[in-house]
PDB file of C-alpha atoms in Angstrom:
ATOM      1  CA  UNK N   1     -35.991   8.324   8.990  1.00  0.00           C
ATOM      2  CA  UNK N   2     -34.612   8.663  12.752  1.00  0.00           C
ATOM      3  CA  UNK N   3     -36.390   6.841  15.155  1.00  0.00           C
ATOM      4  CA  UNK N   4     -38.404   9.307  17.492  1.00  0.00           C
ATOM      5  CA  UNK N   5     -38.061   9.306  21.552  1.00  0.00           C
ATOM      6  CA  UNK N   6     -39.924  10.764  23.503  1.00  0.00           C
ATOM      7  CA  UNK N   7     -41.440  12.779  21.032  1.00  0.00           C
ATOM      8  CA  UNK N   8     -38.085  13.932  19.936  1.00  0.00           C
ATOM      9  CA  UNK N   9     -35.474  12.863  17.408  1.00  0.00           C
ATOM     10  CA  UNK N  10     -32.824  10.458  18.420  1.00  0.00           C
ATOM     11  CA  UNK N  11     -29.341  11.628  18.009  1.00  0.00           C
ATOM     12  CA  UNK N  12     -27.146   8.295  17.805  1.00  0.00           C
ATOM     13  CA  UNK N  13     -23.369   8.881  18.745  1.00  0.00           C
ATOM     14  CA  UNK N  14     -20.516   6.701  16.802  1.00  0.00           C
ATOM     15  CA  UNK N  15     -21.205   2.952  16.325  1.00  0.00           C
ATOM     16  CA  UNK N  16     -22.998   0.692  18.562  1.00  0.00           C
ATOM     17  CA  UNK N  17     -19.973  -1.356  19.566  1.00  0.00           C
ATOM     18  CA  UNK N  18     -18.074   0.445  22.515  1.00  0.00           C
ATOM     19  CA  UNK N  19     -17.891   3.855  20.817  1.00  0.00           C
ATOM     20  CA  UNK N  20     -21.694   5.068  21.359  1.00  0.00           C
ATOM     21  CA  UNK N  21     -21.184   4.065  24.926  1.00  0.00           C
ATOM     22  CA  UNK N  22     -18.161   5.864  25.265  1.00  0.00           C
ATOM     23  CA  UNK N  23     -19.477   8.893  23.474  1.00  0.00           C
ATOM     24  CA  UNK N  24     -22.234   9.486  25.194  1.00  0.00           C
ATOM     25  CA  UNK N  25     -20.706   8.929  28.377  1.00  0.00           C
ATOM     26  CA  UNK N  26     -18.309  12.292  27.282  1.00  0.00           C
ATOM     27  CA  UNK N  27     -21.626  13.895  27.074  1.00  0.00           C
ATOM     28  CA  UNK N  28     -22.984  13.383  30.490  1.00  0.00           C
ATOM     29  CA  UNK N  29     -19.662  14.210  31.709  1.00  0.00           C
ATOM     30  CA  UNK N  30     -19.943  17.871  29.874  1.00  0.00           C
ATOM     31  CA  UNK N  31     -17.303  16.917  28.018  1.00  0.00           C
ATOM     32  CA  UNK N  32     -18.475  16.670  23.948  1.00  0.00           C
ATOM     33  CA  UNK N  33     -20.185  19.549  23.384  1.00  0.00           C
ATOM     34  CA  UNK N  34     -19.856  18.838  19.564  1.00  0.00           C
ATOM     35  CA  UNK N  35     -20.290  16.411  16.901  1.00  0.00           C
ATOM     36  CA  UNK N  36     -19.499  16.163  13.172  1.00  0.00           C
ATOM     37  CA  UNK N  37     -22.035  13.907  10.475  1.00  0.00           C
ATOM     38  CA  UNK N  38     -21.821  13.187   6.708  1.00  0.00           C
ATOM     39  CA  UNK N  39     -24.715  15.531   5.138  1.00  0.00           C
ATOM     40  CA  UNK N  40     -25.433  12.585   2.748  1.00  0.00           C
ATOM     41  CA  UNK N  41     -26.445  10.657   5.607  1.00  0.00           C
ATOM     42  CA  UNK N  42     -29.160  13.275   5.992  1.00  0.00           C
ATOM     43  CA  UNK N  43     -30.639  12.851   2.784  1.00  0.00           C
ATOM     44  CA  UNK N  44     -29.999   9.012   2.353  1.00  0.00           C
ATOM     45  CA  UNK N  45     -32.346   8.556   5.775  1.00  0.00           C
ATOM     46  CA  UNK N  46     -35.069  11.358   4.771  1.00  0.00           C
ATOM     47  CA  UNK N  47     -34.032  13.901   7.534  1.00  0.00           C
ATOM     48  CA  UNK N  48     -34.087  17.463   8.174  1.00  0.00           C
ATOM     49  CA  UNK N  49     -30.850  18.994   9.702  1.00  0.00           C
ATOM     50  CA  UNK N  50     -31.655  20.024  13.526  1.00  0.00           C
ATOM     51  CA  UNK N  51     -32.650  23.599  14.117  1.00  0.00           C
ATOM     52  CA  UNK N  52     -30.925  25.637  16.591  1.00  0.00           C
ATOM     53  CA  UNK N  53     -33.569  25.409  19.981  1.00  0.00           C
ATOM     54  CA  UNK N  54     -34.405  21.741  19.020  1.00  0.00           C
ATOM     55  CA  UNK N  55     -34.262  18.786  21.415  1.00  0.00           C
ATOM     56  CA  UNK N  56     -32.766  15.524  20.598  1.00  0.00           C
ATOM     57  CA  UNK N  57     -33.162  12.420  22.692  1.00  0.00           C
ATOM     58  CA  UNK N  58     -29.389  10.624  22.783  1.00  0.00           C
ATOM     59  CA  UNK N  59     -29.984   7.021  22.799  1.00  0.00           C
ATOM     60  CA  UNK N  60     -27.774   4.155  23.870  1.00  0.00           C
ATOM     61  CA  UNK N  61     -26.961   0.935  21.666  1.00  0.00           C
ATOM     62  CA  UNK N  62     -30.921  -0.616  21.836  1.00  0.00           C
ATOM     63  CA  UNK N  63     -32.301   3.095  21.314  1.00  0.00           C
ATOM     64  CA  UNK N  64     -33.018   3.359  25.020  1.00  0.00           C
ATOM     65  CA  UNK N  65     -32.958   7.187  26.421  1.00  0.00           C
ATOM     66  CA  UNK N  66     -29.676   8.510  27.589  1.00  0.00           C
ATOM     67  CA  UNK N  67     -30.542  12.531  28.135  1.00  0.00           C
ATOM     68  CA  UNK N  68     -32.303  15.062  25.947  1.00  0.00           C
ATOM     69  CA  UNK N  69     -29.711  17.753  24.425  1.00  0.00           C
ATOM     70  CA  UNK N  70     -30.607  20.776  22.909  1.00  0.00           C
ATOM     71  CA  UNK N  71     -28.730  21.971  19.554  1.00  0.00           C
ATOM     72  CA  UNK N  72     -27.254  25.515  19.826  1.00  0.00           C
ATOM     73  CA  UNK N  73     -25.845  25.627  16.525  1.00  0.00           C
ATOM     74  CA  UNK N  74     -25.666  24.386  13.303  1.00  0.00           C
ATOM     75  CA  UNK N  75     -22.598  24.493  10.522  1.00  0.00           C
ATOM     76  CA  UNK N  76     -22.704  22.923   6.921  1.00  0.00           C
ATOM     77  CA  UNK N  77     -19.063  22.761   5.819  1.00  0.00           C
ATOM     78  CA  UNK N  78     -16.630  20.664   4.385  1.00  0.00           C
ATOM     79  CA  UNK N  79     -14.541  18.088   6.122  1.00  0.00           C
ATOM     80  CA  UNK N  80     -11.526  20.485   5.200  1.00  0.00           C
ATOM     81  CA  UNK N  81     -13.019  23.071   6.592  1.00  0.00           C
ATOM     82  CA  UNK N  82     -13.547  21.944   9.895  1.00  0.00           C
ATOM     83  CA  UNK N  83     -12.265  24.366  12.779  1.00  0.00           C
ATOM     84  CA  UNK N  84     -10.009  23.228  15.554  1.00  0.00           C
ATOM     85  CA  UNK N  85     -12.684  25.091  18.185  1.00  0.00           C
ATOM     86  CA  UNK N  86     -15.218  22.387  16.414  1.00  0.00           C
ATOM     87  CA  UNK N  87     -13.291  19.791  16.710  1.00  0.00           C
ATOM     88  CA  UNK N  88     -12.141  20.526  20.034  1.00  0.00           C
ATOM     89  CA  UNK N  89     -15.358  20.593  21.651  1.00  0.00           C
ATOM     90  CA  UNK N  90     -16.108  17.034  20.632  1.00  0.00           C
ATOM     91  CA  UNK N  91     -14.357  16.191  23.608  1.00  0.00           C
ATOM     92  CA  UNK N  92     -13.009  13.102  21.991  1.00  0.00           C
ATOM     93  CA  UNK N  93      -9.264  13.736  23.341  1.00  0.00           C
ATOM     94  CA  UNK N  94      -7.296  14.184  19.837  1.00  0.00           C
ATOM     95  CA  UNK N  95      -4.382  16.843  21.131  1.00  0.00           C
ATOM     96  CA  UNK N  96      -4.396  18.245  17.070  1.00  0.00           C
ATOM     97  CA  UNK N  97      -7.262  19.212  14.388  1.00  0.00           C
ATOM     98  CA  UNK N  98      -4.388  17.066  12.306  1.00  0.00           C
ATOM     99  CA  UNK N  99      -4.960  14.270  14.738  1.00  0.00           C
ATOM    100  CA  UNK N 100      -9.151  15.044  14.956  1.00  0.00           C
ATOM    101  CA  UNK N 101      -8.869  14.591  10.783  1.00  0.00           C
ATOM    102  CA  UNK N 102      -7.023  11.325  10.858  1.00  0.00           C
ATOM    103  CA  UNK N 103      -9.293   9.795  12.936  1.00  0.00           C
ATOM    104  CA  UNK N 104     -12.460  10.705  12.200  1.00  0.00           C
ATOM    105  CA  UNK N 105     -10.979   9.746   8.339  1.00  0.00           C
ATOM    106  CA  UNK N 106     -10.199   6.579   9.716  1.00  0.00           C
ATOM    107  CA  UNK N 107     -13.496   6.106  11.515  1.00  0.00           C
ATOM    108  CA  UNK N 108     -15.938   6.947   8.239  1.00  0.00           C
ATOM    109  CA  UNK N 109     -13.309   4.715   5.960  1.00  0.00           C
ATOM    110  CA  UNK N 110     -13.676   1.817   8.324  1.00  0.00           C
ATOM    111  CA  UNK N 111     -18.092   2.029   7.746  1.00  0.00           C
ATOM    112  CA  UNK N 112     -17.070   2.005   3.975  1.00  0.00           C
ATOM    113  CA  UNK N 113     -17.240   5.744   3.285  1.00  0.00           C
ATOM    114  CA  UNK N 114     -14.235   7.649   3.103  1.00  0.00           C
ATOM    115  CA  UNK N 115     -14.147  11.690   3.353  1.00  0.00           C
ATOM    116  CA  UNK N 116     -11.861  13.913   1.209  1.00  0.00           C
ATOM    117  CA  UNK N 117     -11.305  17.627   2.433  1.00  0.00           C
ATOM    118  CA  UNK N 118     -14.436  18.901   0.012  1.00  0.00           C
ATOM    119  CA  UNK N 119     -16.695  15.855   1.555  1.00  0.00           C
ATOM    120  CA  UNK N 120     -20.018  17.882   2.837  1.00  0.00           C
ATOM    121  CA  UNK N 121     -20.288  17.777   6.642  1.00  0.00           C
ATOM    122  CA  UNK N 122     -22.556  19.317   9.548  1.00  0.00           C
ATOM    123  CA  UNK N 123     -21.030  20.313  12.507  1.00  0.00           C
ATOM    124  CA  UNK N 124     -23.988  20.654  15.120  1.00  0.00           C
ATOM    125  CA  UNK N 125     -22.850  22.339  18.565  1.00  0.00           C
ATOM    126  CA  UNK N 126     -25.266  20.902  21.690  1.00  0.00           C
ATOM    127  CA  UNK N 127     -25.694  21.370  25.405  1.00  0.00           C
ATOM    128  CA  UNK N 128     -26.808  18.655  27.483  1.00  0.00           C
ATOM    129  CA  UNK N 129     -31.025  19.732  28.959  1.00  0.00           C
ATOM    130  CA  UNK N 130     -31.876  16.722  31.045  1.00  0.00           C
ATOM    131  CA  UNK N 131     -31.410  13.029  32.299  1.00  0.00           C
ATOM    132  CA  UNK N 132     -33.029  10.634  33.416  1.00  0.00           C
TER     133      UNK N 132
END
């Protein structure tokens, strides 16, 4: 199960070595709008996927309160299916969805689970509600 802040979910970005920092700083900024998970992970930790409305608290590396987003919508899909307006708004800087696929392939190979194009995916779309 997700660990709860502030009476809300915790949405953890990336890993915590550099890339959580970095993502959630793209968040702040406005930037990622956008981010893709494995739905295996869902069932693997015992979790619901987020309703559109909900509030999630982003959390740094220790699980420390970053800002509360609020999901605006939710996608199951596969990996393949992915749109470029998805990936786009991830705000991660890939110039291609050909470039978004190879490294977000090379991201989930490198934690020890690799995606094919039918892997099952949720693509949640956020705004950012409040900082600290």
């Amino acid at each position: 199960m997700w660990p709860r802040v502030n009476g809300m979910r915790s949405m953890e970005l990336g890993t915590p070595d550099g890339i959580r920092a970095e993502l959630n700083s793209l968040v702040l900024a406005g930037r990622k709008t956008a981010t893709t998970g494995l739905l295996a992970e869902y069932a693997e930790e015992s979790e619901e996927l987020e309703l559109p409305g909900e509030r999630l608290a982003l959390v740094d590396d220790d699980g420390g309160f970053v800002a509360a987003i609020e999901i605006t919508g939710v996608e199951v899909t596969t990996f393949g299916a992915v749109t470029w307006e998805h990936a786009r708004a991830e705000g991660e800087g890939e110039a291609s969805l050909a470039e978004w696929r190879e490294s977000h392939r090379g991201y989930w190979s490198r934690l020890g689970t690799p995606v094919e194009d039918g892997t099952a995916v949720v693509c949640l779309a956020f705004r950012l509600v409040a900082t600290p």
